[in-house]
Structures are given as structure tokens and as C-alpha cells.
mmCIF file of C-alpha atoms in Angstrom:
data_model
loop_
_atom_site.group_PDB
_atom_site.id
_atom_site.type_symbol
_atom_site.label_atom_id
_atom_site.label_comp_id
_atom_site.label_asym_id
_atom_site.label_seq_id
_atom_site.Cartn_x
_atom_site.Cartn_y
_atom_site.Cartn_z
ATOM 1 C CA MET Z 1455 23.221 70.993 -126.283
ATOM 2 C CA ALA Z 1456 23.753 70.152 -122.606
ATOM 3 C CA GLU Z 1457 21.188 68.033 -120.804
ATOM 4 C CA PRO Z 1458 18.992 69.788 -118.199
ATOM 5 C CA PRO Z 1459 20.500 69.615 -114.702
ATOM 6 C CA LYS Z 1460 19.292 66.904 -112.351
ATOM 7 C CA LEU Z 1461 16.854 68.394 -109.849
ATOM 8 C CA SER Z 1462 14.722 66.712 -107.214
ATOM 9 C CA PRO Z 1463 10.929 66.792 -107.740
ATOM 10 C CA LEU Z 1464 10.628 69.600 -105.152
ATOM 11 C CA GLU Z 1465 13.452 71.603 -106.772
ATOM 12 C CA THR Z 1466 11.796 71.159 -110.182
ATOM 13 C CA LEU Z 1467 8.495 72.360 -108.725
ATOM 14 C CA ARG Z 1468 10.171 75.444 -107.262
ATOM 15 C CA HIS Z 1469 12.139 76.163 -110.426
ATOM 16 C CA SER Z 1470 8.817 76.150 -112.273
ATOM 17 C CA ALA Z 1471 7.338 78.491 -109.637
ATOM 18 C CA ALA Z 1472 10.228 80.924 -110.225
ATOM 19 C CA HIS Z 1473 9.405 80.865 -113.953
ATOM 20 C CA ILE Z 1474 5.764 81.644 -113.123
ATOM 21 C CA LEU Z 1475 6.893 84.495 -110.848
ATOM 22 C CA ALA Z 1476 8.814 86.084 -113.720
ATOM 23 C CA GLN Z 1477 5.833 85.567 -115.992
ATOM 24 C CA ALA Z 1478 3.477 87.291 -113.539
ATOM 25 C CA VAL Z 1479 5.842 90.254 -113.081
ATOM 26 C CA LYS Z 1480 6.230 90.702 -116.845
ATOM 27 C CA GLN Z 1481 2.464 90.619 -117.327
ATOM 28 C CA ILE Z 1482 1.792 93.259 -114.666
ATOM 29 C CA TYR Z 1483 4.951 95.373 -115.197
ATOM 30 C CA PRO Z 1484 6.035 94.774 -118.831
ATOM 31 C CA GLU Z 1485 8.943 97.251 -118.641
ATOM 32 C CA THR Z 1486 10.696 95.129 -115.996
ATOM 33 C CA LYS Z 1487 13.832 93.255 -117.091
ATOM 34 C CA ILE Z 1488 14.356 89.710 -115.797
ATOM 35 C CA ALA Z 1489 17.645 88.164 -114.666
ATOM 36 C CA ILE Z 1490 17.834 84.747 -112.941
ATOM 37 C CA GLY Z 1491 15.441 82.609 -110.914
ATOM 38 C CA PRO Z 1492 16.786 79.387 -109.372
ATOM 39 C CA PRO Z 1493 15.333 77.050 -106.752
ATOM 40 C CA ILE Z 1494 16.963 77.370 -103.321
ATOM 41 C CA ASP Z 1495 16.801 75.444 -100.034
ATOM 42 C CA GLU Z 1496 13.583 77.060 -98.792
ATOM 43 C CA GLY Z 1497 11.930 77.888 -102.093
ATOM 44 C CA PHE Z 1498 13.013 80.059 -105.005
ATOM 45 C CA TYR Z 1499 13.739 83.623 -106.033
ATOM 46 C CA TYR Z 1500 13.865 85.746 -109.167
ATOM 47 C CA ASP Z 1501 15.900 88.915 -109.735
ATOM 48 C CA PHE Z 1502 14.335 91.876 -111.522
ATOM 49 C CA ASP Z 1503 15.499 95.239 -112.834
ATOM 50 C CA ARG Z 1504 12.707 97.756 -112.317
ATOM 51 C CA LYS Z 1505 12.961 101.490 -111.701
ATOM 52 C CA GLU Z 1506 10.282 101.580 -109.013
ATOM 53 C CA PRO Z 1507 10.765 99.445 -105.910
ATOM 54 C CA PHE Z 1508 8.326 96.608 -105.410
ATOM 55 C CA THR Z 1509 5.906 97.302 -102.559
ATOM 56 C CA PRO Z 1510 3.947 94.859 -100.365
ATOM 57 C CA GLU Z 1511 0.913 95.764 -102.461
ATOM 58 C CA ASP Z 1512 2.836 94.808 -105.617
ATOM 59 C CA ILE Z 1513 3.745 91.468 -104.074
ATOM 60 C CA GLU Z 1514 0.070 90.749 -103.379
ATOM 61 C CA LYS Z 1515 -0.793 91.521 -107.014
ATOM 62 C CA ILE Z 1516 2.035 89.359 -108.308
ATOM 63 C CA GLU Z 1517 1.091 86.397 -106.114
ATOM 64 C CA LYS Z 1518 -2.538 86.700 -107.226
ATOM 65 C CA ARG Z 1519 -1.438 86.707 -110.884
ATOM 66 C CA MET Z 1520 0.789 83.664 -110.256
ATOM 67 C CA LYS Z 1521 -2.205 81.744 -108.933
ATOM 68 C CA GLU Z 1522 -4.174 82.727 -112.039
ATOM 69 C CA ILE Z 1523 -1.384 81.406 -114.278
ATOM 70 C CA ILE Z 1524 -1.317 78.179 -112.254
ATOM 71 C CA ALA Z 1525 -5.086 77.812 -112.604
ATOM 72 C CA ARG Z 1526 -4.823 78.171 -116.412
ATOM 73 C CA ASP Z 1527 -2.588 75.081 -116.460
ATOM 74 C CA TYR Z 1528 -0.343 76.195 -119.324
ATOM 75 C CA LYS Z 1529 2.018 73.520 -120.652
ATOM 76 C CA PHE Z 1530 5.751 74.118 -120.205
ATOM 77 C CA GLU Z 1531 7.107 73.687 -123.734
ATOM 78 C CA ARG Z 1532 10.855 73.312 -124.273
ATOM 79 C CA SER Z 1533 12.493 74.446 -127.507
ATOM 80 C CA GLU Z 1534 16.132 74.202 -128.554
ATOM 81 C CA VAL Z 1535 17.569 76.860 -130.851
ATOM 82 C CA PRO Z 1536 21.010 77.881 -132.165
ATOM 83 C CA GLN Z 1537 22.858 80.658 -130.343
ATOM 84 C CA GLU Z 1538 22.299 83.221 -133.128
ATOM 85 C CA GLU Z 1539 18.557 82.617 -133.165
ATOM 86 C CA ALA Z 1540 18.461 82.788 -129.364
ATOM 87 C CA LYS Z 1541 20.249 86.137 -129.497
ATOM 88 C CA LYS Z 1542 17.642 87.521 -131.912
ATOM 89 C CA ILE Z 1543 14.809 86.286 -129.687
ATOM 90 C CA LEU Z 1544 16.277 87.970 -126.584
ATOM 91 C CA GLU Z 1545 17.036 91.190 -128.472
ATOM 92 C CA LYS Z 1546 13.409 91.286 -129.609
ATOM 93 C CA LEU Z 1547 12.284 90.673 -126.031
ATOM 94 C CA LYS Z 1548 14.692 93.438 -124.874
ATOM 95 C CA GLU Z 1549 16.184 91.330 -122.084
ATOM 96 C CA PRO Z 1550 19.814 92.513 -121.541
ATOM 97 C CA TYR Z 1551 20.513 90.210 -118.579
ATOM 98 C CA LYS Z 1552 19.419 87.155 -120.527
ATOM 99 C CA LEU Z 1553 21.655 88.269 -123.413
ATOM 100 C CA GLU Z 1554 24.587 88.438 -121.007
ATOM 101 C CA ILE Z 1555 23.771 84.943 -119.727
ATOM 102 C CA LEU Z 1556 23.541 83.694 -123.312
ATOM 103 C CA ALA Z 1557 26.991 85.117 -124.100
ATOM 104 C CA GLY Z 1558 28.445 82.976 -121.315
ATOM 105 C CA ILE Z 1559 26.922 79.684 -122.543
ATOM 106 C CA PRO Z 1560 29.473 77.668 -124.554
ATOM 107 C CA ASP Z 1561 26.957 75.307 -126.177
ATOM 108 C CA PRO Z 1562 25.969 76.097 -129.787
ATOM 109 C CA ILE Z 1563 22.356 75.120 -129.011
ATOM 110 C CA VAL Z 1564 20.432 76.591 -126.068
ATOM 111 C CA SER Z 1565 16.985 75.969 -124.619
ATOM 112 C CA PHE Z 1566 13.937 78.117 -123.963
ATOM 113 C CA TYR Z 1567 10.806 77.269 -122.008
ATOM 114 C CA GLN Z 1568 7.448 78.789 -122.848
ATOM 115 C CA ASP Z 1569 4.061 78.648 -121.195
ATOM 116 C CA GLY Z 1570 1.207 80.812 -122.364
ATOM 117 C CA ASP Z 1571 2.595 84.160 -123.539
ATOM 118 C CA PHE Z 1572 5.878 83.938 -121.589
ATOM 119 C CA MET Z 1573 9.211 82.684 -122.918
ATOM 120 C CA ASP Z 1574 12.417 82.423 -120.889
ATOM 121 C CA LEU Z 1575 15.977 81.361 -121.654
ATOM 122 C CA CYS Z 1576 16.317 78.417 -119.286
ATOM 123 C CA GLU Z 1577 18.015 75.021 -119.130
ATOM 124 C CA GLY Z 1578 15.151 73.559 -117.097
ATOM 125 C CA PRO Z 1579 13.815 71.228 -116.019
ATOM 126 C CA HIS Z 1580 10.203 72.197 -115.297
ATOM 127 C CA VAL Z 1581 7.047 70.359 -114.342
ATOM 128 C CA ALA Z 1582 4.673 69.380 -117.158
ATOM 129 C CA SER Z 1583 2.396 72.402 -116.752
ATOM 130 C CA THR Z 1584 1.774 75.405 -114.505
ATOM 131 C CA GLY Z 1585 -1.112 73.553 -112.856
ATOM 132 C CA ASN Z 1586 1.371 71.100 -111.326
ATOM 133 C CA VAL Z 1587 2.848 73.822 -109.128
ATOM 134 C CA LYS Z 1588 -0.215 73.709 -106.840
ATOM 135 C CA VAL Z 1589 0.728 75.926 -103.845
ATOM 136 C CA VAL Z 1590 2.872 79.093 -103.911
ATOM 137 C CA LYS Z 1591 3.617 81.907 -101.490
ATOM 138 C CA LEU Z 1592 5.751 85.020 -101.985
ATOM 139 C CA LEU Z 1593 7.802 85.753 -98.889
ATOM 140 C CA SER Z 1594 9.988 88.850 -99.113
ATOM 141 C CA ILE Z 1595 11.853 91.406 -101.209
ATOM 142 C CA ALA Z 1596 15.586 92.131 -101.037
ATOM 143 C CA GLY Z 1597 18.303 93.847 -103.012
ATOM 144 C CA ALA Z 1598 20.887 91.804 -104.910
ATOM 145 C CA TYR Z 1599 23.728 92.919 -107.146
ATOM 146 C CA TRP Z 1600 23.726 91.384 -110.604
ATOM 147 C CA ARG Z 1601 26.121 88.411 -110.518
ATOM 148 C CA GLY Z 1602 26.886 89.254 -106.872
ATOM 149 C CA SER Z 1603 29.263 92.121 -107.727
ATOM 150 C CA GLU Z 1604 28.983 95.620 -106.253
ATOM 151 C CA LYS Z 1605 30.216 96.933 -109.618
ATOM 152 C CA ASN Z 1606 26.997 95.760 -111.297
ATOM 153 C CA PRO Z 1607 23.433 97.132 -111.042
ATOM 154 C CA MET Z 1608 21.413 96.503 -107.910
ATOM 155 C CA LEU Z 1609 18.409 94.340 -108.747
ATOM 156 C CA GLN Z 1610 15.272 93.561 -106.758
ATOM 157 C CA ARG Z 1611 15.008 89.970 -105.596
ATOM 158 C CA ILE Z 1612 11.605 88.488 -104.814
ATOM 159 C CA TYR Z 1613 11.716 85.362 -102.652
ATOM 160 C CA GLY Z 1614 8.966 82.773 -102.615
ATOM 161 C CA THR Z 1615 8.299 79.144 -101.866
ATOM 162 C CA ALA Z 1616 6.214 76.341 -103.315
ATOM 163 C CA PHE Z 1617 4.991 72.990 -102.021
ATOM 164 C CA PRO Z 1618 2.896 70.122 -103.345
ATOM 165 C CA THR Z 1619 0.251 70.658 -100.625
ATOM 166 C CA GLN Z 1620 -1.202 73.478 -98.544
ATOM 167 C CA GLN Z 1621 -0.471 71.514 -95.373
ATOM 168 C CA GLU Z 1622 3.266 71.504 -96.162
ATOM 169 C CA LEU Z 1623 3.204 75.237 -96.860
ATOM 170 C CA ASP Z 1624 1.368 75.947 -93.597
ATOM 171 C CA GLU Z 1625 3.954 73.965 -91.619
ATOM 172 C CA PHE Z 1626 6.808 75.769 -93.399
ATOM 173 C CA LEU Z 1627 5.285 79.178 -92.564
ATOM 174 C CA ARG Z 1628 4.794 78.156 -88.921
ATOM 175 C CA VAL Z 1629 8.436 77.111 -88.575
ATOM 176 C CA ARG Z 1630 9.547 80.266 -90.398
ATOM 177 C CA GLU Z 1631 7.670 82.498 -87.988
ATOM 178 C CA GLU Z 1632 9.231 80.649 -85.059
ATOM 179 C CA ALA Z 1633 12.667 81.133 -86.620
ATOM 180 C CA LYS Z 1634 12.003 84.879 -86.971
ATOM 181 C CA ARG Z 1635 11.160 85.039 -83.286
ATOM 182 C CA ARG Z 1636 14.520 83.418 -82.505
ATOM 183 C CA ASP Z 1637 16.541 85.239 -85.184
ATOM 184 C CA HIS Z 1638 20.057 85.767 -83.817
ATOM 185 C CA ARG Z 1639 20.281 89.208 -85.445
ATOM 186 C CA ARG Z 1640 17.438 90.397 -83.224
ATOM 187 C CA LEU Z 1641 18.429 88.468 -80.106
ATOM 188 C CA MET Z 1642 22.084 89.565 -80.130
ATOM 189 C CA VAL Z 1643 20.944 93.196 -79.918
ATOM 190 C CA GLU Z 1644 18.115 92.640 -77.427
ATOM 191 C CA LEU Z 1645 20.388 90.609 -75.123
ATOM 192 C CA GLU Z 1646 23.262 93.077 -75.580
ATOM 193 C CA LEU Z 1647 25.653 90.347 -76.686
ATOM 194 C CA MET Z 1648 27.171 91.879 -79.801
ATOM 195 C CA SER Z 1649 26.562 94.290 -82.643
ATOM 196 C CA ILE Z 1650 27.649 95.094 -86.185
ATOM 197 C CA GLN Z 1651 28.538 98.765 -86.594
ATOM 198 C CA GLU Z 1652 28.027 99.762 -90.224
ATOM 199 C CA SER Z 1653 30.057 102.925 -89.619
ATOM 200 C CA ALA Z 1654 33.072 100.711 -88.842
ATOM 201 C CA GLY Z 1655 32.477 98.272 -91.702
ATOM 202 C CA ALA Z 1656 29.881 95.720 -92.728
ATOM 203 C CA GLY Z 1657 30.348 92.153 -91.540
ATOM 204 C CA LEU Z 1658 32.590 93.049 -88.576
ATOM 205 C CA VAL Z 1659 31.314 91.915 -85.164
ATOM 206 C CA PHE Z 1660 31.727 93.884 -81.934
ATOM 207 C CA TYR Z 1661 31.397 91.771 -78.772
ATOM 208 C CA HIS Z 1662 29.763 93.668 -75.901
ATOM 209 C CA PRO Z 1663 30.581 92.733 -72.269
ATOM 210 C CA LYS Z 1664 27.978 89.951 -72.026
ATOM 211 C CA GLY Z 1665 28.861 88.522 -75.441
ATOM 212 C CA ALA Z 1666 32.593 88.759 -74.774
ATOM 213 C CA LEU Z 1667 32.127 86.827 -71.505
ATOM 214 C CA VAL Z 1668 30.200 84.064 -73.303
ATOM 215 C CA ARG Z 1669 32.927 83.970 -75.955
ATOM 216 C CA TYR Z 1670 35.661 83.768 -73.296
ATOM 217 C CA LEU Z 1671 33.970 80.842 -71.561
ATOM 218 C CA ILE Z 1672 33.536 78.958 -74.837
ATOM 219 C CA GLU Z 1673 37.147 79.623 -75.865
ATOM 220 C CA GLU Z 1674 38.504 78.420 -72.527
ATOM 221 C CA LYS Z 1675 36.407 75.271 -72.780
ATOM 222 C CA ILE Z 1676 37.710 74.618 -76.311
ATOM 223 C CA ARG Z 1677 41.332 75.224 -75.282
ATOM 224 C CA ARG Z 1678 41.089 72.765 -72.367
ATOM 225 C CA GLU Z 1679 39.559 70.085 -74.601
ATOM 226 C CA HIS Z 1680 42.374 70.480 -77.125
ATOM 227 C CA LEU Z 1681 45.044 70.254 -74.448
ATOM 228 C CA LYS Z 1682 43.491 67.018 -73.156
ATOM 229 C CA ARG Z 1683 43.933 65.528 -76.639
ATOM 230 C CA GLY Z 1684 47.552 66.441 -77.192
ATOM 231 C CA TYR Z 1685 47.184 69.610 -79.262
ATOM 232 C CA GLN Z 1686 49.818 72.355 -78.972
ATOM 233 C CA PHE Z 1687 48.834 76.013 -79.047
ATOM 234 C CA VAL Z 1688 50.263 78.300 -81.711
ATOM 235 C CA SER Z 1689 49.517 81.890 -82.690
ATOM 236 C CA THR Z 1690 50.156 83.356 -86.130
ATOM 237 C CA PRO Z 1691 50.184 86.928 -87.521
ATOM 238 C CA HIS Z 1692 47.067 88.512 -88.964
ATOM 239 C CA LEU Z 1693 48.858 89.358 -92.200
ATOM 240 C CA LEU Z 1694 51.611 87.798 -94.303
ATOM 241 C CA LYS Z 1695 53.589 88.905 -97.357
ATOM 242 C CA SER Z 1696 51.900 88.054 -100.627
ATOM 243 C CA ASP Z 1697 54.809 85.734 -101.477
ATOM 244 C CA ILE Z 1698 53.450 83.318 -98.860
ATOM 245 C CA TRP Z 1699 49.912 83.470 -100.258
ATOM 246 C CA ILE Z 1700 51.325 82.808 -103.743
ATOM 247 C CA ARG Z 1701 53.205 79.754 -102.436
ATOM 248 C CA SER Z 1702 50.068 78.448 -100.734
ATOM 249 C CA GLY Z 1703 47.864 78.994 -103.817
ATOM 250 C CA HIS Z 1704 45.477 81.350 -102.052
ATOM 251 C CA TYR Z 1705 46.626 84.303 -104.138
ATOM 252 C CA GLN Z 1706 45.822 82.561 -107.400
ATOM 253 C CA ASN Z 1707 42.560 80.991 -106.290
ATOM 254 C CA TYR Z 1708 41.196 83.166 -103.487
ATOM 255 C CA LYS Z 1709 42.543 86.680 -104.086
ATOM 256 C CA GLU Z 1710 39.156 88.291 -104.778
ATOM 257 C CA LEU Z 1711 38.076 87.314 -101.251
ATOM 258 C CA MET Z 1712 41.235 88.649 -99.579
ATOM 259 C CA PHE Z 1713 42.144 92.095 -98.292
ATOM 260 C CA ILE Z 1714 45.369 92.968 -100.146
ATOM 261 C CA PHE Z 1715 47.452 96.107 -99.576
ATOM 262 C CA LYS Z 1716 50.957 97.519 -100.034
ATOM 263 C CA ASN Z 1717 53.043 99.214 -97.340
ATOM 264 C CA GLU Z 1718 55.129 102.346 -97.815
ATOM 265 C CA ASP Z 1719 58.026 100.252 -99.167
ATOM 266 C CA GLY Z 1720 55.818 98.847 -101.904
ATOM 267 C CA GLN Z 1721 55.749 95.372 -100.353
ATOM 268 C CA GLU Z 1722 52.395 93.645 -100.849
ATOM 269 C CA TYR Z 1723 50.669 91.920 -97.919
ATOM 270 C CA GLY Z 1724 47.485 89.921 -97.522
ATOM 271 C CA VAL Z 1725 45.333 89.870 -94.391
ATOM 272 C CA LYS Z 1726 44.877 86.189 -93.618
ATOM 273 C CA PRO Z 1727 41.615 84.548 -94.716
ATOM 274 C CA MET Z 1728 42.861 81.219 -93.329
ATOM 275 C CA ASN Z 1729 45.459 80.041 -90.813
ATOM 276 C CA CYS Z 1730 46.964 77.206 -92.891
ATOM 277 C CA PRO Z 1731 50.136 78.920 -94.222
ATOM 278 C CA GLY Z 1732 51.079 80.198 -90.756
ATOM 279 C CA HIS Z 1733 50.875 76.741 -89.217
ATOM 280 C CA ILE Z 1734 52.897 75.226 -92.055
ATOM 281 C CA LEU Z 1735 55.584 77.912 -91.664
ATOM 282 C CA ILE Z 1736 55.888 76.956 -87.986
ATOM 283 C CA TYR Z 1737 56.196 73.297 -88.969
ATOM 284 C CA GLN Z 1738 58.894 74.151 -91.514
ATOM 285 C CA SER Z 1739 60.888 76.281 -89.078
ATOM 286 C CA ARG Z 1740 63.154 73.320 -88.241
ATOM 287 C CA THR Z 1741 63.779 69.691 -89.129
ATOM 288 C CA ARG Z 1742 61.205 67.394 -87.540
ATOM 289 C CA SER Z 1743 61.737 63.921 -86.075
ATOM 290 C CA TYR Z 1744 59.294 61.101 -86.680
ATOM 291 C CA ARG Z 1745 59.048 60.831 -82.904
ATOM 292 C CA GLU Z 1746 57.102 64.135 -82.850
ATOM 293 C CA PHE Z 1747 54.225 62.732 -84.914
ATOM 294 C CA PRO Z 1748 51.343 63.131 -84.706
ATOM 295 C CA LEU Z 1749 52.094 66.844 -84.346
ATOM 296 C CA ARG Z 1750 48.887 68.760 -83.662
ATOM 297 C CA PHE Z 1751 48.937 72.580 -83.939
ATOM 298 C CA PHE Z 1752 45.865 74.451 -82.700
ATOM 299 C CA GLU Z 1753 44.872 78.119 -82.877
ATOM 300 C CA LEU Z 1754 41.806 80.233 -82.272
ATOM 301 C CA GLY Z 1755 42.797 82.262 -85.297
ATOM 302 C CA ASN Z 1756 41.214 85.548 -86.315
ATOM 303 C CA VAL Z 1757 40.703 85.645 -90.087
ATOM 304 C CA TYR Z 1758 39.249 88.176 -92.517
ATOM 305 C CA ARG Z 1759 37.532 87.582 -95.833
ATOM 306 C CA ASN Z 1760 36.357 90.186 -98.315
ATOM 307 C CA GLU Z 1761 32.889 88.695 -98.675
ATOM 308 C CA LYS Z 1762 30.553 90.437 -101.119
ATOM 309 C CA SER Z 1763 28.099 92.714 -99.358
ATOM 310 C CA GLY Z 1764 25.123 90.848 -100.814
ATOM 311 C CA VAL Z 1765 25.971 87.633 -98.949
ATOM 312 C CA LEU Z 1766 26.645 89.098 -95.486
ATOM 313 C CA HIS Z 1767 24.126 87.802 -92.946
ATOM 314 C CA GLY Z 1768 24.280 88.690 -89.264
ATOM 315 C CA THR Z 1769 27.025 86.641 -87.598
ATOM 316 C CA LEU Z 1770 26.501 83.659 -89.911
ATOM 317 C CA ARG Z 1771 28.292 85.251 -92.895
ATOM 318 C CA VAL Z 1772 30.792 87.954 -91.922
ATOM 319 C CA ARG Z 1773 34.095 89.506 -92.985
ATOM 320 C CA GLY Z 1774 35.946 88.923 -89.721
ATOM 321 C CA PHE Z 1775 35.649 85.842 -87.505
ATOM 322 C CA THR Z 1776 37.598 83.391 -85.346
ATOM 323 C CA GLN Z 1777 38.343 79.857 -86.486
ATOM 324 C CA ASP Z 1778 38.797 76.946 -84.117
ATOM 325 C CA ASP Z 1779 41.570 75.731 -86.399
ATOM 326 C CA ALA Z 1780 44.095 72.902 -86.251
ATOM 327 C CA HIS Z 1781 46.633 71.338 -88.596
ATOM 328 C CA ILE Z 1782 47.939 67.863 -87.884
ATOM 329 C CA PHE Z 1783 51.181 66.440 -89.255
ATOM 330 C CA ILE Z 1784 51.385 62.644 -89.256
ATOM 331 C CA MET Z 1785 52.965 59.603 -90.873
ATOM 332 C CA PRO Z 1786 50.829 57.560 -93.302
ATOM 333 C CA GLU Z 1787 50.372 54.671 -90.892
ATOM 334 C CA GLN Z 1788 48.879 57.083 -88.322
ATOM 335 C CA LEU Z 1789 46.179 58.396 -90.673
ATOM 336 C CA GLU Z 1790 43.302 56.056 -89.850
ATOM 337 C CA ARG Z 1791 43.705 56.377 -86.089
ATOM 338 C CA GLU Z 1792 43.997 60.176 -86.331
ATOM 339 C CA VAL Z 1793 40.829 60.505 -88.426
ATOM 340 C CA ASP Z 1794 38.951 58.378 -85.886
ATOM 341 C CA SER Z 1795 40.274 60.600 -83.104
ATOM 342 C CA ILE Z 1796 39.182 63.811 -84.881
ATOM 343 C CA LEU Z 1797 35.671 62.451 -85.454
ATOM 344 C CA ASP Z 1798 35.360 61.356 -81.814
ATOM 345 C CA PHE Z 1799 36.558 64.807 -80.708
ATOM 346 C CA THR Z 1800 34.074 66.564 -82.984
ATOM 347 C CA PHE Z 1801 31.080 64.534 -81.835
ATOM 348 C CA GLU Z 1802 32.063 64.891 -78.186
ATOM 349 C CA ILE Z 1803 32.236 68.689 -78.414
ATOM 350 C CA LEU Z 1804 28.934 68.877 -80.304
ATOM 351 C CA LYS Z 1805 27.319 66.722 -77.608
ATOM 352 C CA GLN Z 1806 28.708 68.921 -74.816
ATOM 353 C CA PHE Z 1807 27.104 71.953 -76.469
ATOM 354 C CA GLY Z 1808 23.742 70.240 -76.760
ATOM 355 C CA PHE Z 1809 23.838 68.927 -80.337
ATOM 356 C CA LYS Z 1810 22.878 65.294 -79.931
ATOM 357 C CA GLU Z 1811 21.558 64.218 -83.351
#
């Protein structure tokens, strides 16, 4: 039996709140199937399989029930059972997603947590009782494919957050509202900078005249700064034969996130998700002298990654983007000085663009 993962006190609080969210949903809508509910940076979520979509009115009911469960101060009780017994429990509860999770756990003994009338397959940890959760707020509803794959059912994800005090929650909500007001997905459209055209493909950014001008100015600034520091410009193709991606290891380790296709001759190609192999091929194109080192190759390289649709997010998580990318070839004795130089370069550029902390 594996030990519960190490979580911070706030993560433990939020993990417990996710458990309470699932409990509230099951009490109000018993036919709903539950999937996973981890803590995340801003709170927690839980994924549910329910025929009817959750409405804002449903969310109000669920949050009210969560607060009732918190007020009852049920103890979180951990139990450890053999795999076979766990399977029988989940079959009785009619929880197919939990059964699938169970099948992927290698340990012969697994853990459940129960509070009140609700039991969940979970490695923990949780707070001592529901009353320790104190302050919760449900935030939004979204769709999420089971295990992040478009081949699996679409589930409903309810996001929430939890804090030790009401004051902390109020401050979080204030900052969140301010962030909504400044959300780049809204501003990029309102300012006519760029757009994402779903008809052309999700996660692909179109730069409009104003946005393209801003991009041009930034790119020219970046190019000049690289030239000042001894970098040499290179440019590599957008696609390479799969043989190259096999040599680099991308094919074996990254293939599911690559766009792979065959041409009419049956030769397989991969659209580049990274610029590394192209830069190395340039380096290997001839014998190099030690006098050339450090050899700094730089490219504003366009790359494409077959990100799952569930993780795409405005221009922060896309399928096509441009990397300010460099590969530096050095001798061992040059390593320390080169690392110092890269760090100085990075901080200088961040400072020039207004990032001072």
C-alpha cells in the first residue's frame, strides 16, 4: 500500500473540498457517476458523468449542500482494502470510472475515504473532518474528456475553491474578477490584435494587422538583442522525415503530440514540435573547429503540437506558435561562463519588457 502523496495544508484542504463536492452531487443527483477530483493551483475540481448538463441553479444547490456537509463536521475515515474487495465495493456503488482507476493501480491494497454516507476511492490525504474545510465557493462548469482523450466520454467538470478564511476567499474573488476584466482572450478580439478561427482549426492563431505589427516589433527587438550577444541566425524546415524524429527520440516519446503524415511516395514526415533536430543537423553538416565555440544558433521557429482539445486556452496553450529558440555548442570549460551569460540575457530581456521581480 503506497503512502498518501505529500500535499501542502492548503492542497489538503482543497482535496477535501473536492471530496465534499462529489458527496453533495451524489446526494442531490444519485444517478451521477464520479470520476476524479484533485486540488489545483486556484482550488479544485471534480469530473462528473451526468446526462443533463449542470445549470447555474444546480451549482447553487450543490454549494448549499456542501456547506451543510461542512457544518455536520463528518470525520474523514480512511480504510485500506485488498484490490478484489475494492472492486466489489465499486461495482456495488456502480462507479465505472472509479473501477477503471482501480484497474490501473498496481498496489494490492488500496484506500478509501468515507465521511457520513459517502465513500470514495482515494489515496488522500484529507483534513480530519468536513468542518475543517471552513470556506468553499463553486466557480464554474466546463467540459472535460475522460483522461483527456477525445476518444473518451465528455464529462462535466465543476471548478471550485476553498480557503481557511472568508477574507482570503474574498481577496481571491476580487483578483479573479480583475483577471477576467483583463483576460487576453477578450482583449485580443476587442483590440483587433488576433483571433482563433475554429473553422480553420482550434489552437491556431491568426494575427490581424495591429497584432502582426506588435509581433514584428517584438521579433525585431529580439533579433537585435541576439545579434549583440554573438548569436547566428538559422532557419529550419517546418517538417522533417520521421527518421530524424526517431533519431532525436521525439518519435518514441512525443509522437502522440505530433502531426504525422505520409506523402504520395509513402514516406512518413512529422511537422516539427521543436526546433532542436534542425539546429543539430546544421551543426553536423560539416566538421567543426574548437575555434568556433561557443557556437550559438538562434531561430524564431514556428512549431506545431497536437495538443488535446481539452487543454487549449486562448494564446497560452495552442497548437501552433513561435519559439524564441537557441542551441549553443560549447566546450566543457566554457559551460559556466555560458550559463551565466544566458541568465544575464534572460533577465535583461525580461526587464526591458517590464518584468522586474
